[in-house]
Amino acid sequence: MRWAVLVGGTGSNLLAMLQADVPVSLVISHRREVPALAIAAHHKIVAHVLDAKAIRDRERYDEELRNLLTAHQIEAIAMAGYMRWLTEKTVKAYRGRVVNVHPSLLPAFPGLHAVDQAYRHGVRWTGVTIHFVDEGQDTGPIIMQMPVPIRPGESLESLEAKIHAAEHRLYPEIVWALERGWIHLSSGGEVLWDLSQKEVESWMHGLYSV
Ligand code: GRF
């Protein structure tokens, strides 16, 4: 499939995908001059900035976004540090083909600063969630999660580093699983695996053993 990665920040998940040979055909950033764009340039991936500050109207913004995706024949989308909610129209157009990474074990700690929220709350386990994107905010059907422990006395910086490492491990694997047609979203919003229980178990074993 032709993948677009939507970015807006440091681009470490984009880099993890490129290093895992995900067929990324397009990068779109909602912010100018972010490191993610330099990563795209370095890997010779076509990149566009759709400046959220320049196009304030959400519907118009997403119309431009869809035009770009169509022009580049994009079939699937991975959001990674893209700090905007997709409009209903965009979600409908790519339903079951747009995924996001969130740095907590959803439904706990949705929204901004999720790592910080979990840290301040004092939970002993947090983690990373990869989910299909729906019209809500971090509410889409969960595909897979990776738990990360918070050790007593651990610093926020250390936790952030562990969360990022978990993202970089999990996200490309899930994108590849989608690419291989192993994962589908049913019309009822259920995540379906096109693998036997045994195959899922062995795949997950490989995923969690570091
Ligand atoms: C990640 O922590 C992701 O969970 C969140 O935004 C961050 C993006 O990081 N949605 P990067 O730009 O991929 O380095």
PDB file of C-alpha atoms and ligand atoms in Angstrom:
ATOM      1  CA  MET A   1       0.000   0.000   0.000  1.00  0.00           C
ATOM      2  CA  ARG A   2       1.031   3.592  -0.419  1.00  0.00           C
ATOM      3  CA  TRP A   3       1.371   5.041   3.064  1.00  0.00           C
ATOM      4  CA  ALA A   4       1.285   8.674   4.145  1.00  0.00           C
ATOM      5  CA  VAL A   5       2.710   9.596   7.518  1.00  0.00           C
ATOM      6  CA  LEU A   6       1.197  12.691   9.129  1.00  0.00           C
ATOM      7  CA  VAL A   7       3.683  14.445  11.394  1.00  0.00           C
ATOM      8  CA  GLY A   8       4.208  17.645  13.320  1.00  0.00           C
ATOM      9  CA  GLY A   9       7.170  17.155  15.617  1.00  0.00           C
ATOM     10  CA  THR A  10      10.443  15.344  16.014  1.00  0.00           C
ATOM     11  CA  GLY A  11       9.541  12.537  13.628  1.00  0.00           C
ATOM     12  CA  SER A  12      11.066   9.702  15.629  1.00  0.00           C
ATOM     13  CA  ASN A  13       8.153   7.403  14.735  1.00  0.00           C
ATOM     14  CA  LEU A  14       8.504   8.345  11.077  1.00  0.00           C
ATOM     15  CA  LEU A  15      12.178   7.410  11.317  1.00  0.00           C
ATOM     16  CA  ALA A  16      11.325   4.098  13.004  1.00  0.00           C
ATOM     17  CA  MET A  17       8.939   3.300  10.133  1.00  0.00           C
ATOM     18  CA  LEU A  18      11.491   4.197   7.480  1.00  0.00           C
ATOM     19  CA  GLN A  19      14.092   2.065   9.246  1.00  0.00           C
ATOM     20  CA  ALA A  20      11.574  -0.795   9.201  1.00  0.00           C
ATOM     21  CA  ASP A  21      11.154  -0.310   5.415  1.00  0.00           C
ATOM     22  CA  VAL A  22       7.510   0.764   5.625  1.00  0.00           C
ATOM     23  CA  PRO A  23       6.558   1.947   2.104  1.00  0.00           C
ATOM     24  CA  VAL A  24       6.088   5.621   2.986  1.00  0.00           C
ATOM     25  CA  SER A  25       5.158   7.588  -0.140  1.00  0.00           C
ATOM     26  CA  LEU A  26       4.245  10.909   1.430  1.00  0.00           C
ATOM     27  CA  VAL A  27       4.838  12.924   4.581  1.00  0.00           C
ATOM     28  CA  ILE A  28       2.529  15.756   5.590  1.00  0.00           C
ATOM     29  CA  SER A  29       3.295  18.102   8.458  1.00  0.00           C
ATOM     30  CA  HIS A  30       0.900  20.565  10.043  1.00  0.00           C
ATOM     31  CA  ARG A  31       3.868  22.638  11.173  1.00  0.00           C
ATOM     32  CA  ARG A  32       6.770  24.224   9.316  1.00  0.00           C
ATOM     33  CA  GLU A  33      10.422  23.532  10.005  1.00  0.00           C
ATOM     34  CA  VAL A  34       9.968  20.535  12.250  1.00  0.00           C
ATOM     35  CA  PRO A  35      12.675  17.847  12.461  1.00  0.00           C
ATOM     36  CA  ALA A  36      10.252  15.302  10.928  1.00  0.00           C
ATOM     37  CA  LEU A  37      10.527  17.207   7.618  1.00  0.00           C
ATOM     38  CA  ALA A  38      14.316  16.936   7.683  1.00  0.00           C
ATOM     39  CA  ILE A  39      13.972  13.177   8.220  1.00  0.00           C
ATOM     40  CA  ALA A  40      11.656  12.968   5.197  1.00  0.00           C
ATOM     41  CA  ALA A  41      14.100  15.013   3.093  1.00  0.00           C
ATOM     42  CA  HIS A  42      17.027  12.856   4.195  1.00  0.00           C
ATOM     43  CA  HIS A  43      15.133   9.743   3.056  1.00  0.00           C
ATOM     44  CA  LYS A  44      14.019  11.452  -0.179  1.00  0.00           C
ATOM     45  CA  ILE A  45      10.336  11.122   0.707  1.00  0.00           C
ATOM     46  CA  VAL A  46       7.987  13.688  -0.815  1.00  0.00           C
ATOM     47  CA  ALA A  47       6.900  16.020   1.994  1.00  0.00           C
ATOM     48  CA  HIS A  48       4.322  18.783   2.197  1.00  0.00           C
ATOM     49  CA  VAL A  49       3.573  21.334   4.865  1.00  0.00           C
ATOM     50  CA  LEU A  50      -0.083  22.098   5.408  1.00  0.00           C
ATOM     51  CA  ASP A  51       0.347  24.938   7.810  1.00  0.00           C
ATOM     52  CA  ALA A  52      -2.438  24.799  10.374  1.00  0.00           C
ATOM     53  CA  LYS A  53      -1.789  28.449  11.223  1.00  0.00           C
ATOM     54  CA  ALA A  54      -2.386  29.495   7.617  1.00  0.00           C
ATOM     55  CA  ILE A  55      -5.587  27.484   7.098  1.00  0.00           C
ATOM     56  CA  ARG A  56      -7.705  28.054  10.174  1.00  0.00           C
ATOM     57  CA  ASP A  57     -10.922  26.494   8.903  1.00  0.00           C
ATOM     58  CA  ARG A  58     -10.908  22.782   9.812  1.00  0.00           C
ATOM     59  CA  GLU A  59     -13.053  21.661   6.888  1.00  0.00           C
ATOM     60  CA  ARG A  60     -10.977  23.599   4.397  1.00  0.00           C
ATOM     61  CA  TYR A  61      -7.772  22.317   5.967  1.00  0.00           C
ATOM     62  CA  ASP A  62      -8.896  18.702   5.697  1.00  0.00           C
ATOM     63  CA  GLU A  63     -10.118  19.261   2.157  1.00  0.00           C
ATOM     64  CA  GLU A  64      -6.559  20.272   1.235  1.00  0.00           C
ATOM     65  CA  LEU A  65      -5.285  17.280   3.150  1.00  0.00           C
ATOM     66  CA  ARG A  66      -7.553  14.898   1.230  1.00  0.00           C
ATOM     67  CA  ASN A  67      -6.564  16.533  -2.068  1.00  0.00           C
ATOM     68  CA  LEU A  68      -2.909  15.860  -1.296  1.00  0.00           C
ATOM     69  CA  LEU A  69      -3.622  12.275  -0.258  1.00  0.00           C
ATOM     70  CA  THR A  70      -5.611  11.687  -3.442  1.00  0.00           C
ATOM     71  CA  ALA A  71      -2.999  13.325  -5.656  1.00  0.00           C
ATOM     72  CA  HIS A  72      -0.389  10.940  -4.233  1.00  0.00           C
ATOM     73  CA  GLN A  73      -2.719   7.918  -4.434  1.00  0.00           C
ATOM     74  CA  ILE A  74      -2.395   7.282  -0.730  1.00  0.00           C
ATOM     75  CA  GLU A  75      -4.134   4.157   0.505  1.00  0.00           C
ATOM     76  CA  ALA A  76      -3.290   4.174   4.206  1.00  0.00           C
ATOM     77  CA  ILE A  77      -2.319   6.786   6.776  1.00  0.00           C
ATOM     78  CA  ALA A  78      -0.220   6.635   9.941  1.00  0.00           C
ATOM     79  CA  MET A  79      -0.443   9.616  12.275  1.00  0.00           C
ATOM     80  CA  ALA A  80       2.725  10.236  14.295  1.00  0.00           C
ATOM     81  CA  GLY A  81       2.947  13.465  16.200  1.00  0.00           C
ATOM     82  CA  TYR A  82       0.203  15.024  14.074  1.00  0.00           C
ATOM     83  CA  MET A  83      -1.574  17.199  16.617  1.00  0.00           C
ATOM     84  CA  ARG A  84      -4.863  17.682  14.799  1.00  0.00           C
ATOM     85  CA  TRP A  85      -8.127  15.797  14.809  1.00  0.00           C
ATOM     86  CA  LEU A  86      -9.289  14.625  11.405  1.00  0.00           C
ATOM     87  CA  THR A  87     -12.723  15.848  10.311  1.00  0.00           C
ATOM     88  CA  GLU A  88     -15.596  13.387   9.934  1.00  0.00           C
ATOM     89  CA  LYS A  89     -15.289  13.539   6.170  1.00  0.00           C
ATOM     90  CA  THR A  90     -11.610  12.527   6.242  1.00  0.00           C
ATOM     91  CA  VAL A  91     -12.209   9.756   8.772  1.00  0.00           C
ATOM     92  CA  LYS A  92     -15.029   8.396   6.576  1.00  0.00           C
ATOM     93  CA  ALA A  93     -12.883   8.505   3.447  1.00  0.00           C
ATOM     94  CA  TYR A  94     -10.091   6.481   5.094  1.00  0.00           C
ATOM     95  CA  ARG A  95     -12.055   4.439   7.609  1.00  0.00           C
ATOM     96  CA  GLY A  96     -10.089   1.371   8.668  1.00  0.00           C
ATOM     97  CA  ARG A  97      -6.997   2.696   6.895  1.00  0.00           C
ATOM     98  CA  VAL A  98      -5.886   5.427   9.289  1.00  0.00           C
ATOM     99  CA  VAL A  99      -4.055   4.667  12.503  1.00  0.00           C
ATOM    100  CA  ASN A 100      -2.545   6.681  15.317  1.00  0.00           C
ATOM    101  CA  VAL A 101      -0.044   6.164  18.118  1.00  0.00           C
ATOM    102  CA  HIS A 102      -0.909   7.466  21.567  1.00  0.00           C
ATOM    103  CA  PRO A 103       1.568   7.475  24.468  1.00  0.00           C
ATOM    104  CA  SER A 104      -0.640   5.870  27.142  1.00  0.00           C
ATOM    105  CA  LEU A 105      -2.720   2.766  27.642  1.00  0.00           C
ATOM    106  CA  LEU A 106      -5.996   4.123  26.317  1.00  0.00           C
ATOM    107  CA  PRO A 107      -8.694   4.745  27.435  1.00  0.00           C
ATOM    108  CA  ALA A 108      -6.504   6.052  30.289  1.00  0.00           C
ATOM    109  CA  PHE A 109      -4.961   9.474  29.750  1.00  0.00           C
ATOM    110  CA  PRO A 110      -6.291  10.575  26.355  1.00  0.00           C
ATOM    111  CA  GLY A 111      -5.454  14.000  24.945  1.00  0.00           C
ATOM    112  CA  LEU A 112      -2.328  16.069  25.318  1.00  0.00           C
ATOM    113  CA  HIS A 113       0.668  15.340  27.567  1.00  0.00           C
ATOM    114  CA  ALA A 114      -0.380  11.749  28.191  1.00  0.00           C
ATOM    115  CA  VAL A 115       3.022  10.653  29.534  1.00  0.00           C
ATOM    116  CA  ASP A 116       3.034  13.540  31.975  1.00  0.00           C
ATOM    117  CA  GLN A 117      -0.577  12.847  32.982  1.00  0.00           C
ATOM    118  CA  ALA A 118       0.214   9.196  33.770  1.00  0.00           C
ATOM    119  CA  TYR A 119       3.409  10.149  35.625  1.00  0.00           C
ATOM    120  CA  ARG A 120       1.659  12.724  37.781  1.00  0.00           C
ATOM    121  CA  HIS A 121      -1.231  10.378  38.494  1.00  0.00           C
ATOM    122  CA  GLY A 122       1.222   7.890  39.957  1.00  0.00           C
ATOM    123  CA  VAL A 123       0.154   4.837  37.938  1.00  0.00           C
ATOM    124  CA  ARG A 124       2.701   2.012  38.046  1.00  0.00           C
ATOM    125  CA  TRP A 125       2.071   0.924  34.467  1.00  0.00           C
ATOM    126  CA  THR A 126       1.452   3.055  31.433  1.00  0.00           C
ATOM    127  CA  GLY A 127       2.383   2.384  27.814  1.00  0.00           C
ATOM    128  CA  VAL A 128       1.600   2.876  24.175  1.00  0.00           C
ATOM    129  CA  THR A 129      -1.585   2.341  22.156  1.00  0.00           C
ATOM    130  CA  ILE A 130      -1.973   1.942  18.415  1.00  0.00           C
ATOM    131  CA  HIS A 131      -5.573   2.483  17.359  1.00  0.00           C
ATOM    132  CA  PHE A 132      -7.725   3.076  14.324  1.00  0.00           C
ATOM    133  CA  VAL A 133      -8.751   6.713  14.086  1.00  0.00           C
ATOM    134  CA  ASP A 134     -12.430   7.556  14.406  1.00  0.00           C
ATOM    135  CA  GLU A 135     -14.294  10.854  14.798  1.00  0.00           C
ATOM    136  CA  GLY A 136     -13.493  11.087  18.514  1.00  0.00           C
ATOM    137  CA  GLN A 137     -10.361  12.184  20.304  1.00  0.00           C
ATOM    138  CA  ASP A 138      -8.188   9.119  20.995  1.00  0.00           C
ATOM    139  CA  THR A 139     -11.330   6.967  21.060  1.00  0.00           C
ATOM    140  CA  GLY A 140     -10.857   4.745  18.000  1.00  0.00           C
ATOM    141  CA  PRO A 141     -10.791   0.931  18.143  1.00  0.00           C
ATOM    142  CA  ILE A 142      -7.608  -0.301  19.817  1.00  0.00           C
ATOM    143  CA  ILE A 143      -5.361  -2.507  17.690  1.00  0.00           C
ATOM    144  CA  MET A 144      -2.497  -3.241  20.079  1.00  0.00           C
ATOM    145  CA  GLN A 145      -0.871  -1.909  23.224  1.00  0.00           C
ATOM    146  CA  MET A 146       2.544  -2.184  24.809  1.00  0.00           C
ATOM    147  CA  PRO A 147       2.780  -1.723  28.565  1.00  0.00           C
ATOM    148  CA  VAL A 148       5.639   0.213  30.153  1.00  0.00           C
ATOM    149  CA  PRO A 149       6.306   0.132  33.922  1.00  0.00           C
ATOM    150  CA  ILE A 150       6.948   3.265  35.967  1.00  0.00           C
ATOM    151  CA  ARG A 151       9.547   2.410  38.599  1.00  0.00           C
ATOM    152  CA  PRO A 152       9.319   4.117  41.993  1.00  0.00           C
ATOM    153  CA  GLY A 153      11.504   7.216  41.881  1.00  0.00           C
ATOM    154  CA  GLU A 154      11.862   7.116  38.097  1.00  0.00           C
ATOM    155  CA  SER A 155      12.201  10.502  36.384  1.00  0.00           C
ATOM    156  CA  LEU A 156       9.728  11.782  33.811  1.00  0.00           C
ATOM    157  CA  GLU A 157      12.566  11.942  31.266  1.00  0.00           C
ATOM    158  CA  SER A 158      13.368   8.281  31.796  1.00  0.00           C
ATOM    159  CA  LEU A 159       9.709   7.337  31.388  1.00  0.00           C
ATOM    160  CA  GLU A 160       9.444   9.407  28.193  1.00  0.00           C
ATOM    161  CA  ALA A 161      12.467   7.608  26.758  1.00  0.00           C
ATOM    162  CA  LYS A 162      10.900   4.220  27.536  1.00  0.00           C
ATOM    163  CA  ILE A 163       7.582   5.254  25.993  1.00  0.00           C
ATOM    164  CA  HIS A 164       9.309   6.383  22.807  1.00  0.00           C
ATOM    165  CA  ALA A 165      11.282   3.142  22.624  1.00  0.00           C
ATOM    166  CA  ALA A 166       8.017   1.186  22.960  1.00  0.00           C
ATOM    167  CA  GLU A 167       6.392   3.303  20.223  1.00  0.00           C
ATOM    168  CA  HIS A 168       9.293   2.721  17.863  1.00  0.00           C
ATOM    169  CA  ARG A 169       9.035  -1.013  18.442  1.00  0.00           C
ATOM    170  CA  LEU A 170       5.274  -1.370  18.250  1.00  0.00           C
ATOM    171  CA  TYR A 171       4.160   1.112  15.591  1.00  0.00           C
ATOM    172  CA  PRO A 172       6.147  -0.207  12.579  1.00  0.00           C
ATOM    173  CA  GLU A 173       5.071  -3.763  13.463  1.00  0.00           C
ATOM    174  CA  ILE A 174       1.423  -2.782  13.424  1.00  0.00           C
ATOM    175  CA  VAL A 175       1.799  -0.841  10.199  1.00  0.00           C
ATOM    176  CA  TRP A 176       3.404  -3.923   8.650  1.00  0.00           C
ATOM    177  CA  ALA A 177       0.596  -6.110   9.990  1.00  0.00           C
ATOM    178  CA  LEU A 178      -1.913  -3.779   8.295  1.00  0.00           C
ATOM    179  CA  GLU A 179       0.174  -3.752   5.144  1.00  0.00           C
ATOM    180  CA  ARG A 180       0.104  -7.564   5.089  1.00  0.00           C
ATOM    181  CA  GLY A 181      -3.674  -7.535   5.474  1.00  0.00           C
ATOM    182  CA  TRP A 182      -3.591  -9.198   8.905  1.00  0.00           C
ATOM    183  CA  ILE A 183      -5.752  -6.552  10.567  1.00  0.00           C
ATOM    184  CA  HIS A 184      -9.132  -5.173   9.505  1.00  0.00           C
ATOM    185  CA  LEU A 185     -11.767  -2.927  10.946  1.00  0.00           C
ATOM    186  CA  SER A 186     -15.238  -4.458  10.661  1.00  0.00           C
ATOM    187  CA  SER A 187     -18.247  -2.328   9.713  1.00  0.00           C
ATOM    188  CA  GLY A 188     -19.305  -2.656  13.360  1.00  0.00           C
ATOM    189  CA  GLY A 189     -16.022  -1.125  14.559  1.00  0.00           C
ATOM    190  CA  GLU A 190     -14.420  -4.373  15.705  1.00  0.00           C
ATOM    191  CA  VAL A 191     -10.719  -5.037  15.103  1.00  0.00           C
ATOM    192  CA  LEU A 192     -10.431  -8.349  13.248  1.00  0.00           C
ATOM    193  CA  TRP A 193      -7.269 -10.402  12.849  1.00  0.00           C
ATOM    194  CA  ASP A 194      -6.836 -12.468   9.731  1.00  0.00           C
ATOM    195  CA  LEU A 195      -4.471 -14.859  11.506  1.00  0.00           C
ATOM    196  CA  SER A 196      -5.012 -17.998  13.529  1.00  0.00           C
ATOM    197  CA  GLN A 197      -4.847 -17.699  17.318  1.00  0.00           C
ATOM    198  CA  LYS A 198      -1.544 -19.558  17.183  1.00  0.00           C
ATOM    199  CA  GLU A 199      -0.082 -17.151  14.633  1.00  0.00           C
ATOM    200  CA  VAL A 200      -1.237 -14.127  16.658  1.00  0.00           C
ATOM    201  CA  GLU A 201       0.342 -15.591  19.779  1.00  0.00           C
ATOM    202  CA  SER A 202       3.662 -16.298  18.098  1.00  0.00           C
ATOM    203  CA  TRP A 203       3.695 -12.845  16.489  1.00  0.00           C
ATOM    204  CA  MET A 204       2.956 -11.205  19.841  1.00  0.00           C
ATOM    205  CA  HIS A 205       5.634 -13.303  21.530  1.00  0.00           C
ATOM    206  CA  GLY A 206       8.192 -11.931  19.062  1.00  0.00           C
ATOM    207  CA  LEU A 207       6.869  -8.415  19.593  1.00  0.00           C
ATOM    208  CA  TYR A 208       7.154  -8.439  23.371  1.00  0.00           C
ATOM    209  CA  SER A 209      10.461 -10.266  23.722  1.00  0.00           C
ATOM    210  CA  VAL A 210      13.230  -7.696  23.561  1.00  0.00           C
TER     211      VAL A 210
HETATM  212  C1  GRF B   1       4.621  10.442  20.149  1.00  0.00           C
HETATM  213  O1  GRF B   1       4.937  10.352  21.498  1.00  0.00           O
HETATM  214  C2  GRF B   1       3.200  10.021  19.894  1.00  0.00           C
HETATM  215  O2  GRF B   1       2.746   9.075  20.805  1.00  0.00           O
HETATM  216  C3  GRF B   1       2.439  11.303  20.040  1.00  0.00           C
HETATM  217  O3  GRF B   1       3.285  12.293  19.538  1.00  0.00           O
HETATM  218  C4  GRF B   1       4.639  11.882  19.663  1.00  0.00           C
HETATM  219  C5  GRF B   1       5.281  12.004  18.309  1.00  0.00           C
HETATM  220  O4  GRF B   1       6.658  11.837  18.368  1.00  0.00           O
HETATM  221  N1  GRF B   1       1.170  11.190  19.340  1.00  0.00           N
HETATM  222  P1  GRF B   1       7.533  11.824  17.048  1.00  0.00           P
HETATM  223  O5  GRF B   1       7.261  13.116  16.300  1.00  0.00           O
HETATM  224  O6  GRF B   1       7.159  10.618  16.247  1.00  0.00           O
HETATM  225  O7  GRF B   1       8.958  11.759  17.539  1.00  0.00           O
END
